[in-house]
Every structure is written in structure tokens, then in C-alpha cells.
mmCIF file of C-alpha atoms in Angstrom:
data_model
loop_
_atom_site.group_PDB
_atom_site.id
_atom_site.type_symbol
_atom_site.label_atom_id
_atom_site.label_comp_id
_atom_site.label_asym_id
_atom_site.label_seq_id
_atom_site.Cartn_x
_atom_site.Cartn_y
_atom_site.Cartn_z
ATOM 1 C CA UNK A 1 175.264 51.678 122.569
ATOM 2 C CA UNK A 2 173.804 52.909 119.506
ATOM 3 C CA UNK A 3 171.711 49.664 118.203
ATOM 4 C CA UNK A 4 169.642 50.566 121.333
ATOM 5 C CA UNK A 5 169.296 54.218 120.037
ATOM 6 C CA UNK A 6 165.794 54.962 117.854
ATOM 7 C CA UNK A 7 166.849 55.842 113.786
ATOM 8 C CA UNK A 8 167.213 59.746 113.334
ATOM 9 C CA UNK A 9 164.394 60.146 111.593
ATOM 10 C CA UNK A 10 162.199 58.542 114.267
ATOM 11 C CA UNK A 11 163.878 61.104 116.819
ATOM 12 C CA UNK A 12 163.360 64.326 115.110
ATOM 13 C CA UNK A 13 159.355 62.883 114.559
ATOM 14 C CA UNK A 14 159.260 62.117 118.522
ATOM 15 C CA UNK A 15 160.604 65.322 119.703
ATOM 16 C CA UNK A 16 159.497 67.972 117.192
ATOM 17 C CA UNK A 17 162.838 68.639 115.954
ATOM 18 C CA UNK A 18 162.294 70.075 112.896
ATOM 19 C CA UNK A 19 165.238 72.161 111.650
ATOM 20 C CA UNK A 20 164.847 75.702 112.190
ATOM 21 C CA UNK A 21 166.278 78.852 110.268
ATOM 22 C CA UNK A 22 167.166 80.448 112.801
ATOM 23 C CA UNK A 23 169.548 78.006 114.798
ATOM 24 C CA UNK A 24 171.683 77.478 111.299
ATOM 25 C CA UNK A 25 170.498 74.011 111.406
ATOM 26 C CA UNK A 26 170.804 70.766 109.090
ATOM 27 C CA UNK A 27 170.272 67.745 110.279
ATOM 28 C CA UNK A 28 172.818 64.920 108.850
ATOM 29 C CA UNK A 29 170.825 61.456 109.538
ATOM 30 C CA UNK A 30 172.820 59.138 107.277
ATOM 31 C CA UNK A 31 174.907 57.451 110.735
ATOM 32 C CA UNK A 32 177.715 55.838 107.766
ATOM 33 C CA UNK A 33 178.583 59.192 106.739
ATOM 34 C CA UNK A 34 178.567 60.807 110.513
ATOM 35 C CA UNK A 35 180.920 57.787 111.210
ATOM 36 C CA UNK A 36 182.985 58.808 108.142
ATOM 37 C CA UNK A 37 183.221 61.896 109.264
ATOM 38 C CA UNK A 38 184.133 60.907 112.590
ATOM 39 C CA UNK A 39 187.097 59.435 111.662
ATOM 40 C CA UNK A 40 188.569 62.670 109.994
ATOM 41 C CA UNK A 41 189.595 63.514 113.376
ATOM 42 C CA UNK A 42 192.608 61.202 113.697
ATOM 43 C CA UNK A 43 192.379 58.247 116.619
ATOM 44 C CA UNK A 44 189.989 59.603 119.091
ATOM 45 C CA UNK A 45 190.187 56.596 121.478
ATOM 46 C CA UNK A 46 191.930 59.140 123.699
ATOM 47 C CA UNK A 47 190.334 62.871 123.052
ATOM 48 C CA UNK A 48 187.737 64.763 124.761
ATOM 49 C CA UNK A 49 185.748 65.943 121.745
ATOM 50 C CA UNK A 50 184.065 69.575 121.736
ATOM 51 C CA UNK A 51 181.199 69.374 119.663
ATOM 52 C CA UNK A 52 178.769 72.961 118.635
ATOM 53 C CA UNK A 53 175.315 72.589 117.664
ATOM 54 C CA UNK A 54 174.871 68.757 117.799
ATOM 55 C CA UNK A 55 170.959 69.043 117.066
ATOM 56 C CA UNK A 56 169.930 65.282 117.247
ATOM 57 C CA UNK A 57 172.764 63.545 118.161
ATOM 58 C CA UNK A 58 173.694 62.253 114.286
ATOM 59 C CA UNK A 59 177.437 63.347 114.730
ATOM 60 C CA UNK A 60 177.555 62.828 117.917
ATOM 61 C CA UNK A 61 176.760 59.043 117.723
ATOM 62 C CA UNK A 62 179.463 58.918 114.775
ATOM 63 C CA UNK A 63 181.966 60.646 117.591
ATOM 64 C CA UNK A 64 180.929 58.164 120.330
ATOM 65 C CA UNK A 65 180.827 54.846 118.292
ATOM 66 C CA UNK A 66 184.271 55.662 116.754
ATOM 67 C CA UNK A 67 185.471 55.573 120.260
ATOM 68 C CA UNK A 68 185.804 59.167 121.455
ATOM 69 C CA UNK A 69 186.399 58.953 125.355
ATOM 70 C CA UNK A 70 184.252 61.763 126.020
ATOM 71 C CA UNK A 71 181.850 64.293 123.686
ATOM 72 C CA UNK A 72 180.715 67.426 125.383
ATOM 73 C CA UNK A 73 178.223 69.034 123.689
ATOM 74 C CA UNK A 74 177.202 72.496 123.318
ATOM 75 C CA UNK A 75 173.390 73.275 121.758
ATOM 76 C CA UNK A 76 171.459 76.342 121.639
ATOM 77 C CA UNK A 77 168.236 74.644 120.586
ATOM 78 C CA UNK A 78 166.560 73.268 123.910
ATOM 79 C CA UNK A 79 164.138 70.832 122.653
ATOM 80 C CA UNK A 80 167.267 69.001 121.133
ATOM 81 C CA UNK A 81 168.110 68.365 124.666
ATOM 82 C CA UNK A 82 166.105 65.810 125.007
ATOM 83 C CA UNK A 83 167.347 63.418 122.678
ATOM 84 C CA UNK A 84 170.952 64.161 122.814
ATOM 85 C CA UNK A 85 170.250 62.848 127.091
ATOM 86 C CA UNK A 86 168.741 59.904 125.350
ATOM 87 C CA UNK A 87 172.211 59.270 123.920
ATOM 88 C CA UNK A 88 174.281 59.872 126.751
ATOM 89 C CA UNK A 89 172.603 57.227 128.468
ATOM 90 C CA UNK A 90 172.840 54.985 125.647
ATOM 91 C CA UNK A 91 176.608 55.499 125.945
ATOM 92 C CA UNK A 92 177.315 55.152 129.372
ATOM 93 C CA UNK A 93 177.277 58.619 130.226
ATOM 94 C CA UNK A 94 180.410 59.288 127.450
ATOM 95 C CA UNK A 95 178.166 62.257 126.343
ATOM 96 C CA UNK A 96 178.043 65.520 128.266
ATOM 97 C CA UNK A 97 175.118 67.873 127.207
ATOM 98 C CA UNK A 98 175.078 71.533 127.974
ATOM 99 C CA UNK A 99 172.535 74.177 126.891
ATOM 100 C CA UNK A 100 173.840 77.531 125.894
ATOM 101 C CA UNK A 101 175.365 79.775 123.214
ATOM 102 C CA UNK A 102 179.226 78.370 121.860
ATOM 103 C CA UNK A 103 180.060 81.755 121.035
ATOM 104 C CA UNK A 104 179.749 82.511 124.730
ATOM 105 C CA UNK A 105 181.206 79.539 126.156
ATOM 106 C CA UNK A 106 184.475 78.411 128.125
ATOM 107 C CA UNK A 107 185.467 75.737 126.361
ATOM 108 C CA UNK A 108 188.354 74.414 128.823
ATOM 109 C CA UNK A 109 185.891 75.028 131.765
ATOM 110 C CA UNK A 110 182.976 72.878 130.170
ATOM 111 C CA UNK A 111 185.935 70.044 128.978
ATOM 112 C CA UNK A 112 187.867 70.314 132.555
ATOM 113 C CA UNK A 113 190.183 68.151 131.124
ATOM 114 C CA UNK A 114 192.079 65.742 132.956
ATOM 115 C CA UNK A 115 196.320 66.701 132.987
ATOM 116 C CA UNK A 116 196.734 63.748 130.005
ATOM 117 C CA UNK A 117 193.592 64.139 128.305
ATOM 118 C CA UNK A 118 193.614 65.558 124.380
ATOM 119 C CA UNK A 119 190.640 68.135 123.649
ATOM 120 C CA UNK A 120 189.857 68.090 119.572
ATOM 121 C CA UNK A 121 187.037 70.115 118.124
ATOM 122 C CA UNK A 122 184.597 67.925 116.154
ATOM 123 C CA UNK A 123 181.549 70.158 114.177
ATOM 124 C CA UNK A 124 179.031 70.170 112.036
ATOM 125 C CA UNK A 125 178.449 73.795 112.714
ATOM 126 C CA UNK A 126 175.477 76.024 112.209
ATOM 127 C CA UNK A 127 175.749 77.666 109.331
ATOM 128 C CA UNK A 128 174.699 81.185 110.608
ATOM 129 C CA UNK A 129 177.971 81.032 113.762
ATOM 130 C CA UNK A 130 180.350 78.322 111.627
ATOM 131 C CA UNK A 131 182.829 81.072 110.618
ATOM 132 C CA UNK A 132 182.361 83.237 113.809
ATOM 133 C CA UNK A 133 183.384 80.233 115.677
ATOM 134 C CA UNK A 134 186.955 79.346 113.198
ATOM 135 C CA UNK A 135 187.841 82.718 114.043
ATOM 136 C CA UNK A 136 187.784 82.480 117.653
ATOM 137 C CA UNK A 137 189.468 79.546 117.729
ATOM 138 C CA UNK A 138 191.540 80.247 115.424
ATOM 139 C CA UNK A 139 192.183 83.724 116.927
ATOM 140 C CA UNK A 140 193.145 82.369 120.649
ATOM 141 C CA UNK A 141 195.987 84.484 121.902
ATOM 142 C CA UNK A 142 197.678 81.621 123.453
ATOM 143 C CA UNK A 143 199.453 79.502 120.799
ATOM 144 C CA UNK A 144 199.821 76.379 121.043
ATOM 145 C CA UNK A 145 196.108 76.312 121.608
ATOM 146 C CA UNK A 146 194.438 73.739 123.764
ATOM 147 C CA UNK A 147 192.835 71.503 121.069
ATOM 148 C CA UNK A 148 194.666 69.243 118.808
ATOM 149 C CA UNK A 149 192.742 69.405 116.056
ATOM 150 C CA UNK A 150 189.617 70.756 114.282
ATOM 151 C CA UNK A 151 187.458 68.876 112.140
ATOM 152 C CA UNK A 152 184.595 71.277 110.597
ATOM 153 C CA UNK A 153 181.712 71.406 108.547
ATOM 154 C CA UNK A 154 181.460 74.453 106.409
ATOM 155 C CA UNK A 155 179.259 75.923 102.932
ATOM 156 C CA UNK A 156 181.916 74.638 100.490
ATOM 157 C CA UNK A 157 182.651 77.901 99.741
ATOM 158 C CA UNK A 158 183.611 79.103 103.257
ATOM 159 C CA UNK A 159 185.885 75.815 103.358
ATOM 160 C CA UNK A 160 187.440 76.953 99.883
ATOM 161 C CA UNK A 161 188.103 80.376 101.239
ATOM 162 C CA UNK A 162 189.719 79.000 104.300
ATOM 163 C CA UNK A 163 192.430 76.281 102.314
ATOM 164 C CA UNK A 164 193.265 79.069 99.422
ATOM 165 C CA UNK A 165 195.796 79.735 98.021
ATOM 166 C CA UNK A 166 197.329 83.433 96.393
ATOM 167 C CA UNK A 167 196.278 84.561 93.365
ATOM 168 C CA UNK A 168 192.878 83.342 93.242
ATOM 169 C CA UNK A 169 189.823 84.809 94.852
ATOM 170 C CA UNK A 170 188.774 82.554 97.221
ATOM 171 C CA UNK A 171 192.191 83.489 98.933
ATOM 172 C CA UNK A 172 191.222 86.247 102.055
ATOM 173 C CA UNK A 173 191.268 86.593 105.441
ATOM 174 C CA UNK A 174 190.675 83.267 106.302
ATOM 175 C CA UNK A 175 193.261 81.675 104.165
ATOM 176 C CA UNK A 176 195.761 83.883 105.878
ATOM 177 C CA UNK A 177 194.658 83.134 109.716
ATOM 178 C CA UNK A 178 194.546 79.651 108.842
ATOM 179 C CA UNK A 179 197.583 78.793 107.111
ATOM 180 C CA UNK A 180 199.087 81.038 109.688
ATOM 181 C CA UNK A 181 198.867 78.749 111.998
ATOM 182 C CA UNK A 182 198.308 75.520 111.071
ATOM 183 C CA UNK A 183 197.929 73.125 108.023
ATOM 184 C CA UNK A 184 194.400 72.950 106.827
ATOM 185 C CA UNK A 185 192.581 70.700 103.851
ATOM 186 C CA UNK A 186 189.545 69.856 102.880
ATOM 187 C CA UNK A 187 189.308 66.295 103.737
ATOM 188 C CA UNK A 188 185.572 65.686 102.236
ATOM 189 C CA UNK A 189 182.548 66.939 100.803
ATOM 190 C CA UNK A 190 178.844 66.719 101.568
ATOM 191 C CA UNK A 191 176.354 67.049 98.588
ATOM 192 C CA UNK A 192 173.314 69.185 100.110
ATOM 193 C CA UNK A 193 171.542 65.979 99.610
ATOM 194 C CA UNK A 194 173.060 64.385 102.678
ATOM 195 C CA UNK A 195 171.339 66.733 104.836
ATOM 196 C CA UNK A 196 167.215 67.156 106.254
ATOM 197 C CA UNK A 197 166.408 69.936 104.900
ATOM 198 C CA UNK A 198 168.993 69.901 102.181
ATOM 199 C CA UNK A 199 170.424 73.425 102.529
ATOM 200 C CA UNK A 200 170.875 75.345 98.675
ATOM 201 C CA UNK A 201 174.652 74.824 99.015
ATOM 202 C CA UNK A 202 177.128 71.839 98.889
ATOM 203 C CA UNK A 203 179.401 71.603 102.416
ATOM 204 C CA UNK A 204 182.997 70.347 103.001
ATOM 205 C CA UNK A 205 184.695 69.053 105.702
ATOM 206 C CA UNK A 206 187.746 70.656 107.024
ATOM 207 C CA UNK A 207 190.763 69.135 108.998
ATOM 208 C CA UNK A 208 192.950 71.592 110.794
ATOM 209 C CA UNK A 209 195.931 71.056 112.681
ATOM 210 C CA UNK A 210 197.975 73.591 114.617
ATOM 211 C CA UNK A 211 201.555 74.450 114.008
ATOM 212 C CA UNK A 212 203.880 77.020 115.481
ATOM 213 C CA UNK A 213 203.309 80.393 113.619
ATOM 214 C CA UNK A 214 205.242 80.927 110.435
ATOM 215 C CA UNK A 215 207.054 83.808 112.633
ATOM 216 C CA UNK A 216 206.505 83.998 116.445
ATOM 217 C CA UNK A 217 207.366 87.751 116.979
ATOM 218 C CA UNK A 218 204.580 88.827 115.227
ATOM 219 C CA UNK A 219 201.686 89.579 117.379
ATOM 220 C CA UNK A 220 197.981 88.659 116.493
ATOM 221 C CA UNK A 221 196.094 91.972 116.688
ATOM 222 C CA UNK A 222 198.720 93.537 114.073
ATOM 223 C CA UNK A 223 198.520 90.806 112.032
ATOM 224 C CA UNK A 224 194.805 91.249 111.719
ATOM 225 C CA UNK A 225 195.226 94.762 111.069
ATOM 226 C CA UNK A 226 197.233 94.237 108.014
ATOM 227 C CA UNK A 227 195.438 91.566 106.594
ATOM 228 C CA UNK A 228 192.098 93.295 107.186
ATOM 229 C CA UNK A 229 192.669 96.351 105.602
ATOM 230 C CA UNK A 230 194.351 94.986 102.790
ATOM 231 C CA UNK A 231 191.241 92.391 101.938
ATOM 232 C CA UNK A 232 188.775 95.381 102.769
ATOM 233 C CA UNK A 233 189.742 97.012 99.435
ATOM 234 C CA UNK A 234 191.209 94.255 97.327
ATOM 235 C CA UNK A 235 191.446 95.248 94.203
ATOM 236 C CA UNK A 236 193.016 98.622 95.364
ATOM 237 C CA UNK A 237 197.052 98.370 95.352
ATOM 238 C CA UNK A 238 198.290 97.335 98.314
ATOM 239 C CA UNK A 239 199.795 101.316 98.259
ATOM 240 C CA UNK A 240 196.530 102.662 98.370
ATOM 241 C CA UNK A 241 194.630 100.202 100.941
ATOM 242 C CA UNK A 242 196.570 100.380 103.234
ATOM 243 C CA UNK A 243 196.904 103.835 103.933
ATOM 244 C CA UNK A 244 194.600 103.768 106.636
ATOM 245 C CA UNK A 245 197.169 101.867 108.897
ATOM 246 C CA UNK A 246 198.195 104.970 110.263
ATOM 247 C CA UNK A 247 202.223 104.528 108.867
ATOM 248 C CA UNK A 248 203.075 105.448 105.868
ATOM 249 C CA UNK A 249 202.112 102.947 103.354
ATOM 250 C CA UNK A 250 204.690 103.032 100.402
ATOM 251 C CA UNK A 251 207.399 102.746 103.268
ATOM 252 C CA UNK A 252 205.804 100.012 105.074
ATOM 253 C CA UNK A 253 205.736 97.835 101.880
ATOM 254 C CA UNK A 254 209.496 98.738 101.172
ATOM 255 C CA UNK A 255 210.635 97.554 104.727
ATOM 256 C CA UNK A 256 208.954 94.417 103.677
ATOM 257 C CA UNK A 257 210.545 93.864 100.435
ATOM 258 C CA UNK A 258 206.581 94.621 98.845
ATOM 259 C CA UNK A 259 205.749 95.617 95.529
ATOM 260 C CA UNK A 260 203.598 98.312 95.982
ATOM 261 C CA UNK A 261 201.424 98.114 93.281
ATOM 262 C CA UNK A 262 200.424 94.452 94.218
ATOM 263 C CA UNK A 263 197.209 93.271 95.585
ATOM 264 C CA UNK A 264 195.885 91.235 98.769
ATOM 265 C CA UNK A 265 195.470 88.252 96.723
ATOM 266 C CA UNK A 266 198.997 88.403 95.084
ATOM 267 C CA UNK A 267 200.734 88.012 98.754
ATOM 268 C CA UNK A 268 201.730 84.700 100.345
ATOM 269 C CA UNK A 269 200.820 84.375 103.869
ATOM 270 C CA UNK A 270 204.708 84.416 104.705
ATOM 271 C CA UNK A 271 204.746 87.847 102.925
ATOM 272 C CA UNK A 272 201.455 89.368 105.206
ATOM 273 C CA UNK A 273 203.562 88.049 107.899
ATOM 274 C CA UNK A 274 206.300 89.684 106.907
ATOM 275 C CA UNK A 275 204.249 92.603 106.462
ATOM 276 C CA UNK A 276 202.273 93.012 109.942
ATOM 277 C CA UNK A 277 206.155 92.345 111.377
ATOM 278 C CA UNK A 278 207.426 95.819 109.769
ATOM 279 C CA UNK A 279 204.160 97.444 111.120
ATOM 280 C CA UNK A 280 204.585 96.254 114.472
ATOM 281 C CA UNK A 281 208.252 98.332 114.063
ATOM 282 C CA UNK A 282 206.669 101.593 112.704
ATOM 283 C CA UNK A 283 204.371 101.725 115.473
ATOM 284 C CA UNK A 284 206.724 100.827 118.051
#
């Protein structure tokens, strides 16, 4: 268990760990907040947690003491391999270590989940893949996706963007994917403080939780479309940026009930829904 585990800062002196730039890493050591943030996810006595870039193991104890059944862990670095072994053995083998790149990874194949076993995502992801990552996961074609939740460590201002709402200008392309398909908050935040080295930046923890799409029928790739082009120029009139949709623009935001001399940010995500649905008709 983790009384027979060294302290953090003892580990990253034994094996060399300092943080480096180029993994996206910071280190949280403090094992009260790790627990804290542990129990964002919900009851994890019976999930499979998915955990990206677990450096040390500071998380990852907070996952395993709060009674996760299983952590499988995914880490680029390889001298962090070392000590995150160290804790699987501590907890009886609960911890599954793999060496490799997340963005490349099967998740379901690394998990091989058992037919009543609950996969969550559980990160404090590197800062320099954190959003790359949301997307994907966020971006599965298959909806219900396999995990049950997501509980994510973000810049503040990347967790901001992603729990907007219209009419301000955090609100983007995240917001929209997001709220899309699930219900999203910020459940915490992290002064910089908290974290060896302290990055320049404050983080925030996000909780999502999937839901069935505000609209079914409306199909991923178009809804990316729509939403991209429209954020790509945002403080053009809807009229004007999205003209490169290849319909006609002024008659695409008619179908959908649009003004067309709004913007991006004045849309609800029901509304880009609504929109990317009319595309999807034009094009058919």
C-alpha cells in the first residue's frame, strides 16, 4: 500500500526524474490533493482507470488508494518507469504500466476490459498533448463511447474554453464538441503552486460525462466542418465565414432559422447543431 511507498520528492531524487519540457510535464507531489482529485471521478471501487502521462506515480497513488480496481498507465517518459513498477507492486499489482505514446494508443486493447467492468479516464495530462487527447476522445465515432467519465487536468484557460458558454470568448470549438456530447464543469482548480516545477499558468480540473448527442442524425465530420470554419474567422459574420463550405452560405443559415449577420460566439451549441444538420442536406 502506499505507507510502504518512498515520499514523491524522495522518488523523483532517486530516479532522476526531473520534469522535462519536452514531455509537458508537472509533477503534482502533494498525495491530499492527488486523493482530492481522485475522487472527482465518481465511486471508482468498480472502474478500470486510463491514466496519460502519470510521471511519478502522484495521481496514480491518489487513483489506487481511493480504491480504483485497476489503473493502466500510459507514459512516454521511460525513466518514469521505474518508479511507477515500484507502485504496482506496492499495490498488489492494481497498476498496469505501459511505455508508449497515448496519442498512438488502443485504449480498449491496453484496458481489455472484462464484459462488467467500467473504463473512466483519470489525467493529469501533459500540457503539450492535453487538448490533442480531449479531442480524440471526445471525437470517437462510436457514441456512447467506452468510458464513463473523464476527469482532466488542463491550463485553466483550456478548461474555460472547454465549459463556455455563447457570447463570450472563451466559447469555441471546444465548448461546442463538448457540450455536444456530454455535460462538462470545472470541478476544481490547481494554483501553479501545487505543482514541481510550478508551470506560469493556474490549471483546473475537468469532469465530463457523456450524454446522447443533442441530435443523433447529425454526423461528426459535418459537424466539425461547420463549427471549424465558423471559429476560423470569428469575428467575420457567420455569412461571410462560412462561404468556404462549399453551399451557399446565406441559404444554409436560412434553412437553419440563422441570422446571418451573427457570429460563432453568438450561436448555442443546439443552433451549430442545427446548422451542420442543414449542411449535411445541401450536400446530400
Amino acid at each position: 500500500m502506499s505507507e510502504h511507498l518512498p515520499p514523491l520528492r524522495e522518488v523523483i531524487k532517486s530516479h532522476e526524474l526531473q520534469a522535462k519540457k519536452a514531455f509537458g510535464q508537472n509533477f503534482l507531489l502533494d498525495l491530499n490533493l492527488t486523493g482530492k482529485i481522485a475522487r472527482v471521478a465518481g465511486d471508482i471501487s468498480d472502474s478500470v482507470i486510463y491514466e496519460v502521462g502519470p510521471g511519478p506515480g502522484g495521481l496514480t497513488r491518489g487513483l489506487l488508494s481511493n480504491g480504483a480496481k485497476r489503473v493502466v498507465a500510459v507514459e512516454m517518459d521511460q525513466r518514469c518507469i521505474p518508479a511507477l513498477n515500484q507502485v504496482s507492486e506496492a499495490f498488489e499489482n492494481r497498476l498496469a504500466v505501459h511505455q508508449g505514446d497515448a496519442m498512438k494508443s488502443d485504449e480498449l486493447e491496453l484496458l481489455n476490459l472484462a464484459p462488467n467492468e467500467t473504463a473512466r479516464i483519470a489525467s493529469n495530462l501533459p500540457y503539450n498533448v492535453g487538448t490533442a487527447l480531449f479531442v480524440k476522445w471526445l471525437t470517437l465515432e462510436k457514441w456512447q463511447p467506452w468510458y464513463a467519465s473523464l476527469t482532466l487536468m488542463f491550463q485553466q484557460e483550456v478548461a474555460e474554453r472547454i465549459v463556455a458558454k455563447p457570447n463570450t470568448k472563451a466559447y469555441g470549438r471546444l465548448s461546442v464538441l463538448a457540450q455536444w456530447r456530454g455535460n462538462v464543469r470545472i470541478a476544481m482548480r490547481v494554483p501553479a503552486a501545487a505543482f514541481t516545477p510550478p508551470p506560469k499558468v493556474s490549471s483546473a480540473i475537468i469532469h465530463f460525462e457523456p450524454t446522447e448527442p443533442l441530435d443523433a442524425n447529425v454526423q461528426l465530420n459535418e459537424l466539425e466542418k461547420v463549427v471549424e470554419r465558423a471559429f476560423g474567422q470569428r469575428r467575420k459574420m457567420l455569412r461571410a465565414s462560412l462561404k468556404g463550405l462549399g453551399v451557399n452560405a446565406h441559404t444554409l443559415l436560412e434553412n437553419a432559422n440563422i441570422d446571418p449577420t451573427s457570429r460563432a460566439e453568438d450561436l448555442t451549441v443546439k443552433q451549430f447543431v442545427e446548422l451542420a444538420l442543414h449542411y449535411q442536406k445541401m450536400r446530400a
